[in-house]
Coordinates of C-alpha atoms in Angstrom, one line a residue:
X1 CA -52.7 18.2 -79.3
X2 CA -55.8 16.1 -78.6
X3 CA -53.9 13.1 -79.9
X4 CA -50.9 13.8 -77.7
X5 CA -53.1 13.9 -74.6
X6 CA -54.2 10.4 -75.2
X7 CA -50.6 9.0 -75.8
X8 CA -49.7 6.8 -72.7
X9 CA -46.2 8.3 -72.2
X10 CA -45.5 6.3 -69.1
X11 CA -46.4 3.0 -70.8
X12 CA -44.2 3.9 -73.8
X13 CA -41.3 4.8 -71.5
X14 CA -41.8 1.5 -69.6
X15 CA -41.7 -0.5 -72.9
X16 CA -38.6 1.4 -74.0
X17 CA -37.0 0.6 -70.6
X18 CA -37.8 -3.1 -71.0
X19 CA -36.4 -3.1 -74.5
X20 CA -33.2 -1.3 -73.3
X21 CA -32.8 -4.0 -70.6
X22 CA -33.1 -6.8 -73.1
X23 CA -30.6 -5.1 -75.5
X24 CA -28.2 -4.4 -72.6
X25 CA -27.9 -8.1 -71.7
X26 CA -25.9 -9.1 -74.8
X27 CA -24.0 -5.8 -74.6
X28 CA -22.6 -6.7 -71.2
X29 CA -20.3 -9.2 -72.8
X30 CA -18.8 -6.4 -75.0
X31 CA -17.8 -4.5 -71.8
X32 CA -16.4 -7.6 -70.0
X33 CA -14.4 -8.9 -72.9
X34 CA -11.3 -7.1 -71.6
X35 CA -11.6 -9.0 -68.3
X36 CA -11.9 -12.6 -69.6
X37 CA -8.1 -13.2 -69.6
X38 CA -8.2 -13.2 -65.8
X39 CA -9.3 -16.9 -65.9
X40 CA -6.6 -19.5 -66.6
X41 CA -7.2 -22.6 -68.7
X42 CA -3.6 -23.9 -68.9
X43 CA -3.5 -23.7 -72.7
X44 CA 0.0 -23.2 -73.9
X45 CA -1.2 -21.4 -77.1
X46 CA -3.0 -18.8 -75.0
X47 CA 0.0 -17.7 -73.0
X48 CA 1.5 -14.2 -73.5
X49 CA 4.3 -12.3 -71.9
X50 CA 4.7 -8.7 -70.8
X51 CA 7.8 -6.9 -69.6
X52 CA 7.2 -5.1 -66.3
X53 CA 9.8 -2.6 -64.9
X54 CA 10.1 -3.0 -61.1
X55 CA 11.9 -0.4 -59.0
X56 CA 13.6 -1.4 -55.7
X57 CA 13.6 1.7 -53.4
X58 CA 16.1 0.1 -50.9
X59 CA 18.8 -0.6 -53.5
X60 CA 17.6 2.3 -55.8
X61 CA 17.8 0.0 -58.8
X62 CA 15.3 -1.1 -61.4
X63 CA 15.0 -4.3 -63.3
X64 CA 12.8 -5.8 -66.1
X65 CA 10.6 -8.7 -65.0
X66 CA 8.9 -10.9 -67.5
X67 CA 5.4 -11.7 -66.4
X68 CA 3.6 -14.6 -68.0
X69 CA -0.2 -14.3 -68.5
X70 CA -2.7 -16.6 -70.1
X71 CA -5.9 -15.7 -71.9
X72 CA -9.0 -17.7 -71.3
X73 CA -9.9 -17.4 -75.0
X74 CA -7.8 -16.3 -78.0
X75 CA -8.7 -12.9 -79.4
X76 CA -10.6 -14.3 -82.5
X77 CA -12.6 -16.6 -80.2
X78 CA -13.6 -13.8 -77.9
X79 CA -14.7 -11.5 -80.7
X80 CA -16.5 -14.3 -82.5
X81 CA -18.8 -14.5 -79.4
X82 CA -19.8 -10.9 -80.4
X83 CA -20.4 -11.9 -84.0
X84 CA -22.7 -14.8 -83.5
X85 CA -25.3 -12.8 -81.4
X86 CA -26.8 -11.2 -84.6
X87 CA -27.2 -14.7 -86.1
X88 CA -29.7 -15.5 -83.3
X89 CA -31.5 -12.2 -83.9
X90 CA -32.1 -13.0 -87.6
X91 CA -33.1 -16.6 -87.0
X92 CA -35.6 -15.5 -84.3
X93 CA -37.3 -12.7 -86.3
X94 CA -39.9 -15.0 -87.9
X95 CA -40.7 -17.1 -84.8
X96 CA -41.1 -14.0 -82.6
X97 CA -43.4 -12.4 -85.2
X98 CA -45.5 -15.6 -85.3
X99 CA -45.6 -15.6 -81.4
X100 CA -46.7 -12.0 -81.4
X101 CA -49.5 -12.6 -83.9
X102 CA -50.8 -15.6 -81.9
X103 CA -50.0 -14.7 -78.3
X104 CA -50.2 -10.9 -78.2
X105 CA -47.8 -8.3 -77.1
X106 CA -47.3 -9.0 -73.4
X107 CA -46.7 -12.7 -73.6
X108 CA -44.3 -12.5 -76.6
X109 CA -42.4 -9.6 -74.9
X110 CA -42.0 -11.4 -71.6
X111 CA -41.0 -14.5 -73.5
X112 CA -38.1 -12.6 -75.1
X113 CA -37.1 -11.4 -71.6
X114 CA -36.8 -15.0 -70.4
X115 CA -34.8 -15.9 -73.6
X116 CA -32.4 -13.1 -72.7
X117 CA -32.1 -14.1 -69.0
X118 CA -31.4 -17.9 -69.4
X119 CA -28.1 -17.6 -71.4
X120 CA -26.9 -14.8 -69.1
X121 CA -27.3 -17.0 -66.1
X122 CA -25.3 -19.9 -67.6
X123 CA -22.7 -17.9 -69.6
X124 CA -20.3 -17.3 -66.7
X125 CA -20.5 -20.9 -65.7
X126 CA -19.8 -21.9 -69.3
X127 CA -16.7 -19.7 -69.4
X128 CA -15.4 -21.2 -66.2
X129 CA -16.0 -24.7 -67.6
X130 CA -13.9 -23.6 -70.7
X131 CA -16.5 -24.8 -73.2
X132 CA -16.2 -22.5 -76.2
X133 CA -18.8 -24.2 -78.4
X134 CA -21.4 -24.0 -75.6
X135 CA -20.6 -20.3 -75.2
X136 CA -21.3 -19.8 -78.9
X137 CA -24.7 -21.5 -78.5
X138 CA -25.6 -19.4 -75.5
X139 CA -24.7 -16.2 -77.3
X140 CA -26.8 -17.2 -80.4
X141 CA -29.7 -18.0 -78.0
X142 CA -29.1 -14.6 -76.3
X143 CA -29.3 -12.9 -79.7
X144 CA -32.7 -14.4 -80.2
X145 CA -34.0 -12.1 -77.5
X146 CA -33.2 -9.0 -79.5
X147 CA -36.1 -9.9 -81.8
X148 CA -38.2 -8.4 -79.1
X149 CA -38.0 -5.3 -81.2
X150 CA -40.8 -6.7 -83.4
X151 CA -43.5 -6.8 -80.7
X152 CA -42.1 -3.6 -79.2
X153 CA -42.3 -1.5 -82.4
X154 CA -45.7 -3.0 -83.3
X155 CA -47.1 -2.0 -79.8
X156 CA -45.7 1.5 -80.2
X157 CA -47.5 1.9 -83.6
X158 CA -50.8 1.6 -81.7
X159 CA -50.1 4.8 -79.8
X160 CA -47.7 6.9 -81.9
X161 CA -48.6 8.4 -85.3
X162 CA -46.0 6.6 -87.5
X163 CA -45.9 9.4 -90.1
X164 CA -44.1 11.7 -87.6
X165 CA -40.5 12.3 -88.4
X166 CA -39.3 11.5 -84.8
X167 CA -40.7 7.9 -85.0
X168 CA -37.4 6.2 -86.1
X169 CA -35.6 8.0 -83.2
X170 CA -38.1 6.8 -80.7
X171 CA -38.2 3.2 -81.8
X172 CA -34.4 2.8 -82.0
X173 CA -33.6 4.9 -78.9
X174 CA -33.3 1.8 -76.8
X175 CA -30.0 0.8 -78.4
X176 CA -28.3 4.2 -77.6
X177 CA -29.8 4.3 -74.1
X178 CA -28.5 0.8 -73.2
X179 CA -25.0 1.6 -74.5
X180 CA -24.8 4.8 -72.5
X181 CA -25.5 3.0 -69.1
X182 CA -24.1 -0.5 -69.7
X183 CA -20.4 0.2 -70.4
X184 CA -19.5 2.3 -67.3
X185 CA -21.6 0.3 -64.9
X186 CA -20.4 -3.0 -66.1
X187 CA -16.7 -1.9 -66.3
X188 CA -16.8 -0.7 -62.6
X189 CA -18.4 -4.0 -61.5
X190 CA -16.0 -6.2 -63.5
X191 CA -12.9 -4.4 -62.2
X192 CA -14.1 -4.6 -58.6
X193 CA -13.7 -7.5 -56.3
X194 CA -17.1 -8.8 -57.5
X195 CA -15.5 -9.9 -60.8
X196 CA -16.9 -9.8 -64.4
X197 CA -19.5 -12.5 -63.5
X198 CA -21.3 -10.0 -61.4
X199 CA -22.0 -7.8 -64.4
X200 CA -24.0 -10.6 -66.1
X201 CA -25.9 -11.5 -63.0
X202 CA -26.6 -7.8 -62.4
X203 CA -28.1 -7.5 -65.9
X204 CA -30.3 -10.5 -65.2
X205 CA -31.6 -8.9 -61.9
X206 CA -32.3 -5.6 -63.8
X207 CA -34.4 -7.4 -66.4
X208 CA -36.3 -9.2 -63.7
X209 CA -37.1 -6.0 -61.8
X210 CA -38.1 -4.0 -64.9
X211 CA -40.3 -6.8 -66.3
X212 CA -41.9 -7.4 -63.0
X213 CA -43.1 -3.8 -63.0
X214 CA -44.1 -4.2 -66.6
X215 CA -46.3 -7.2 -65.9
X216 CA -47.9 -5.6 -62.8
X217 CA -48.4 -2.1 -64.3
X218 CA -52.0 -2.8 -65.5
X219 CA -53.4 -4.1 -62.2
X220 CA -56.4 -1.8 -62.4
X221 CA -60.1 -2.4 -61.7
X222 CA -60.8 -3.8 -65.1
X223 CA -57.9 -6.3 -64.7
X224 CA -59.2 -7.5 -61.3
X225 CA -62.6 -8.1 -62.8
X226 CA -61.2 -10.1 -65.7
X227 CA -58.9 -12.0 -63.3
X228 CA -61.9 -13.1 -61.4
X229 CA -63.6 -14.3 -64.6
X230 CA -60.8 -16.1 -66.5
X231 CA -58.2 -16.6 -63.8
X232 CA -55.2 -14.5 -62.6
X233 CA -52.5 -16.0 -65.0
X234 CA -54.7 -15.9 -68.1
X235 CA -55.7 -12.3 -67.3
X236 CA -52.1 -11.2 -66.7
X237 CA -51.0 -12.2 -70.2
X238 CA -54.2 -11.7 -72.2
X239 CA -55.5 -8.5 -70.8
X240 CA -53.0 -6.3 -72.7
X241 CA -53.8 -8.1 -76.0
X242 CA -57.5 -7.4 -75.6
X243 CA -56.8 -3.7 -75.2
X244 CA -54.6 -3.5 -78.2
X245 CA -55.7 -2.2 -81.5
X246 CA -55.9 -4.9 -84.2
X247 CA -54.7 -4.2 -87.7
X248 CA -56.1 -5.1 -91.1
X249 CA -52.9 -4.5 -93.0
X250 CA -52.4 -6.2 -96.3
X251 CA -48.8 -6.0 -97.3
X252 CA -47.8 -6.0 -101.0
X253 CA -44.6 -8.0 -100.5
X254 CA -43.9 -8.5 -104.2
X255 CA -44.1 -4.8 -105.1
X256 CA -42.1 -3.7 -102.1
X257 CA -39.2 -6.0 -102.8
X258 CA -39.2 -5.1 -106.5
X259 CA -38.8 -1.4 -105.7
X260 CA -35.2 -0.5 -106.4
X261 CA -35.3 2.5 -104.1
X262 CA -36.3 0.3 -101.2
X263 CA -33.1 -1.7 -101.8
X264 CA -31.2 1.6 -101.8
X265 CA -32.6 2.3 -98.4
X266 CA -31.7 -1.2 -97.2
X267 CA -28.1 -0.9 -98.5
X268 CA -27.7 2.6 -96.9
X269 CA -29.1 1.2 -93.6
X270 CA -26.7 -1.7 -93.9
X271 CA -23.7 0.7 -94.2
X272 CA -25.0 2.8 -91.3
X273 CA -25.4 -0.3 -89.1
X274 CA -21.9 -1.5 -89.9
X275 CA -20.4 1.9 -88.9
X276 CA -22.5 2.1 -85.8
X277 CA -21.6 -1.4 -84.6
X278 CA -17.9 -0.6 -85.2
X279 CA -18.2 2.1 -82.5
X280 CA -20.6 0.4 -80.2
X281 CA -19.4 -3.2 -80.2
X282 CA -15.7 -2.7 -80.5
X283 CA -15.2 0.7 -78.8
X284 CA -14.0 -0.8 -75.4
X285 CA -11.6 -3.2 -77.2
X286 CA -10.1 -0.4 -79.4
X287 CA -9.7 2.1 -76.6
X288 CA -8.2 -0.4 -74.2
X289 CA -6.1 -2.8 -76.4
X290 CA -5.1 -0.5 -79.2
X291 CA -5.0 3.1 -77.9
X292 CA -3.9 2.0 -74.4
X293 CA -6.5 3.5 -72.1
X294 CA -7.6 1.7 -68.9
X295 CA -10.7 -0.4 -68.9
X296 CA -12.7 2.2 -67.0
X297 CA -11.6 5.1 -69.2
X298 CA -12.4 3.0 -72.3
X299 CA -15.9 2.5 -71.1
X300 CA -16.5 6.2 -70.6
X301 CA -14.9 7.0 -74.0
X302 CA -17.3 4.5 -75.6
X303 CA -20.5 6.0 -74.3
X304 CA -19.7 9.4 -75.9
X305 CA -20.7 7.9 -79.3
X306 CA -24.3 7.0 -78.3
X307 CA -24.8 10.3 -76.4
X308 CA -23.7 12.3 -79.5
X309 CA -25.9 10.2 -81.7
X310 CA -29.0 10.9 -79.7
X311 CA -28.1 14.7 -79.7
X312 CA -27.4 14.9 -83.4
X313 CA -30.5 12.8 -84.3
X314 CA -32.8 15.1 -82.4
X315 CA -31.1 18.2 -83.7
X316 CA -31.2 16.9 -87.3
X317 CA -35.0 16.2 -87.3
X318 CA -35.6 19.7 -85.7
X319 CA -33.5 21.4 -88.4
X320 CA -35.2 19.3 -91.0
X321 CA -38.4 21.1 -90.4
X322 CA -36.8 24.5 -90.3
X323 CA -34.9 24.3 -93.7
X324 CA -36.8 25.7 -96.7
X325 CA -35.3 23.2 -99.2
X326 CA -37.2 20.4 -100.9
X327 CA -37.6 17.1 -99.0
X328 CA -35.2 15.4 -101.4
X329 CA -32.4 17.9 -101.0
X330 CA -32.8 17.9 -97.2
X331 CA -32.5 14.1 -97.0
X332 CA -29.4 14.2 -99.3
X333 CA -27.8 16.9 -97.1
X334 CA -28.3 15.2 -93.7
X335 CA -27.3 11.8 -95.0
X336 CA -24.2 13.2 -96.5
X337 CA -23.3 15.0 -93.3
X338 CA -23.7 11.7 -91.4
X339 CA -21.9 9.4 -93.8
X340 CA -19.4 11.9 -95.2
X341 CA -18.2 13.1 -91.7
X342 CA -17.9 9.5 -90.4
X343 CA -16.1 8.3 -93.6
X344 CA -13.6 11.2 -93.6
X345 CA -12.6 10.7 -90.0
X346 CA -12.4 6.9 -90.3
X347 CA -10.2 7.3 -93.4
X348 CA -7.9 9.8 -91.6
X349 CA -7.6 7.4 -88.6
X350 CA -5.8 5.0 -90.9
X351 CA -2.8 7.3 -91.0
X352 CA -2.3 8.1 -87.3
X353 CA -0.2 6.1 -84.9
X354 CA -1.8 5.8 -81.4
X355 CA 1.7 5.3 -79.9
X356 CA 2.7 8.9 -80.8
X357 CA -0.8 10.5 -81.1
X358 CA -2.8 8.7 -78.4
X359 CA -5.3 11.5 -77.7
X360 CA -5.6 12.6 -81.4
X361 CA -6.7 9.1 -82.3
X362 CA -9.1 9.0 -79.4
X363 CA -10.7 12.3 -80.4
X364 CA -10.9 11.4 -84.1
X365 CA -12.5 8.0 -83.2
X366 CA -15.2 9.8 -81.2
X367 CA -15.8 12.5 -83.8
X368 CA -16.2 9.9 -86.5
X369 CA -19.4 8.7 -84.8
X370 CA -20.6 12.1 -83.6
X371 CA -22.8 13.0 -86.6
X372 CA -24.1 9.5 -87.6
X373 CA -27.4 10.5 -85.9
X374 CA -28.1 12.9 -88.9
X375 CA -29.0 9.7 -90.8
X376 CA -32.4 9.8 -89.1
X377 CA -33.2 12.8 -91.3
X378 CA -31.6 11.1 -94.3
X379 CA -32.3 7.6 -95.5
X380 CA -34.6 6.8 -92.5
X381 CA -36.7 9.8 -93.4
X382 CA -36.9 8.6 -97.1
X383 CA -38.0 5.2 -95.8
X384 CA -40.8 6.9 -93.9
X385 CA -42.0 9.0 -96.8
X386 CA -41.8 6.3 -99.4
X387 CA -43.6 3.6 -97.4
X388 CA -46.4 5.6 -96.0
X389 CA -48.8 3.5 -94.0
X390 CA -46.5 0.5 -94.5
X391 CA -43.7 2.3 -92.5
X392 CA -44.1 -0.2 -89.7
X393 CA -43.3 -3.2 -91.9
X394 CA -40.3 -1.4 -93.4
X395 CA -39.0 -0.5 -90.0
X396 CA -39.0 -4.2 -89.1
X397 CA -37.1 -4.9 -92.3
X398 CA -34.5 -2.3 -91.4
X399 CA -34.1 -3.9 -88.0
X400 CA -33.3 -7.2 -89.7
X401 CA -30.9 -5.3 -92.0
X402 CA -29.2 -3.8 -89.0
X403 CA -28.8 -7.2 -87.5
X404 CA -27.1 -8.4 -90.6
X405 CA -24.9 -5.4 -90.4
X406 CA -24.0 -6.3 -86.9
X407 CA -22.8 -9.7 -88.1
X408 CA -20.9 -8.3 -91.1
X409 CA -19.1 -5.6 -89.0
X410 CA -18.2 -8.1 -86.3
X411 CA -17.0 -10.6 -89.0
X412 CA -14.7 -7.9 -90.6
X413 CA -13.3 -7.2 -87.1
X414 CA -12.5 -10.8 -86.5
X415 CA -10.9 -11.3 -89.9
X416 CA -9.0 -8.0 -90.2
X417 CA -8.3 -6.4 -86.8
X418 CA -5.9 -7.6 -84.2
X419 CA -6.3 -6.3 -80.7
X420 CA -2.9 -4.6 -80.4
X421 CA -2.0 -4.2 -84.0
X422 CA -3.1 -0.7 -85.1
X423 CA -2.1 -1.3 -88.8
X424 CA -4.9 -3.9 -89.0
X425 CA -7.4 -1.6 -87.4
X426 CA -6.4 1.2 -89.8
X427 CA -7.3 -1.2 -92.6
X428 CA -10.7 -1.9 -91.0
X429 CA -11.3 1.9 -90.7
X430 CA -10.5 2.5 -94.3
X431 CA -12.8 -0.4 -95.4
X432 CA -15.7 1.1 -93.4
X433 CA -15.0 4.6 -94.8
X434 CA -15.1 3.4 -98.4
X435 CA -18.3 1.5 -97.7
X436 CA -19.9 4.6 -96.2
X437 CA -18.9 6.8 -99.1
X438 CA -20.2 4.4 -101.7
X439 CA -23.5 4.0 -99.9
X440 CA -24.0 7.7 -99.6
X441 CA -23.2 8.3 -103.3
X442 CA -25.8 5.7 -104.3
X443 CA -28.4 7.2 -101.9
X444 CA -27.6 10.7 -103.2
X445 CA -28.5 9.8 -106.8
X446 CA -31.6 7.6 -106.0
X447 CA -33.0 9.6 -103.1
X448 CA -36.7 10.4 -103.6
X449 CA -39.4 12.0 -101.5
X450 CA -42.3 10.5 -103.5
X451 CA -44.7 8.0 -102.1
X452 CA -44.3 4.6 -103.7
X453 CA -47.3 3.3 -105.8
X454 CA -47.6 0.2 -103.6
X455 CA -48.0 2.5 -100.5
X456 CA -50.9 4.4 -102.1
X457 CA -54.5 3.6 -101.1
X458 CA -56.3 1.3 -103.5
X459 CA -53.2 -0.3 -104.9
X460 CA -53.6 -4.0 -105.6
X461 CA -50.7 -6.5 -105.8
X462 CA -50.6 -10.0 -107.1
X463 CA -48.9 -11.2 -104.0
X464 CA -51.8 -10.2 -101.8
X465 CA -54.3 -13.0 -101.3
X466 CA -57.9 -12.1 -101.9
X467 CA -60.3 -11.8 -98.9
X468 CA -62.2 -14.9 -97.8
X469 CA -65.9 -14.9 -97.7
X470 CA -65.6 -15.8 -94.1
X471 CA -62.6 -13.8 -92.9
X472 CA -60.2 -15.2 -90.4
X473 CA -59.7 -13.4 -87.1
X474 CA -57.3 -10.5 -87.4
X475 CA -54.5 -10.4 -84.8
X476 CA -52.1 -7.4 -84.1
X477 CA -49.2 -7.5 -86.5

């Protein structure tokens, strides 16, 4: 309880809010993708026709009218703009880590915010200019901002005891929070007279406001004194770093990556990330294009998945402490509930036609994602127990694995699924279901609650360089 009193809850909440705003910026595109066809580019290959039945009340007759529409981008092109975002995240992981080690938390975090803002400002202009390759570059650049997770989670480790079971829920909560708020707000803005451009500019304004509060939040007496000594700008960015705890953490890279069970955790996390991105990234497209709901209804159906994930994740870690079984069996149980339930519903979705079973398909798609949150008491708990004091490093690894899963899931969607062809979506669901079942079977047999040797105190690894006689300055990880 004494430790809890000293946890700066408001600062943690503010950092989570900042991270959610950064994550929501690339997510805006996923909500506006259904509105892109409103902009013409006079490309014959992008025209499509729809038959509209019009009724004449005066003559009391009806007739079929063929309406010709044109997409701005083809469906594979639009969905490829989702796929490439994760490429930027993976590429930026090392540079952002280096920036954090050398510039501190506040400067690296604010830098990621600017990386997120710049592409969002130019993306609508790029779309109007009909430059697809430039749009790809902007989306990759925007994905780089998601690497803000690295300074974010490192900062949280200063205040939160990382051996607590709720830590994975806290550090990954931003992704669920942003999905809950982004889809309905963006869909209403895009469908209004403001147009889909307003959603991107609105996200930029939100980031600016939140990060302005973030920068100013530490303007206390100590800050004023430091600003008078070293200058306002230097104090604004360096003050937070001087108050952060520094780490003397020597990581046995070789032993970690030679541990087979760590790769089991990575593979299970990859399967979990693929399933999660299927619901989060392509929920609006599936509900609108395939099932036939309106854009607004599709947005509200999409946010049910992150809400249920937050509820089930909190419930699972609570029940985890109440069950009397061994740690190993509890992890097996919760991971099987998460992966098994999702896999079963996804597999069943492959055999229902949304034309005749519109609401059954909608409910099953939502239920498929409802218990994925139980994975926090499954493979993510095993990662925590096995890594011990190196849990922070493994969480960053899992974040990179999830970014790779984002790319793989998006790539499968581009290659397999077609917007209005449910048979191709059913194939995609079955592929994900099989992937989840295989990952859970592997986790079930290799699950372990034992602390790894490389995570025990006093362990020495050949990949760790010996200390220098004159040690270099230690920066926060």
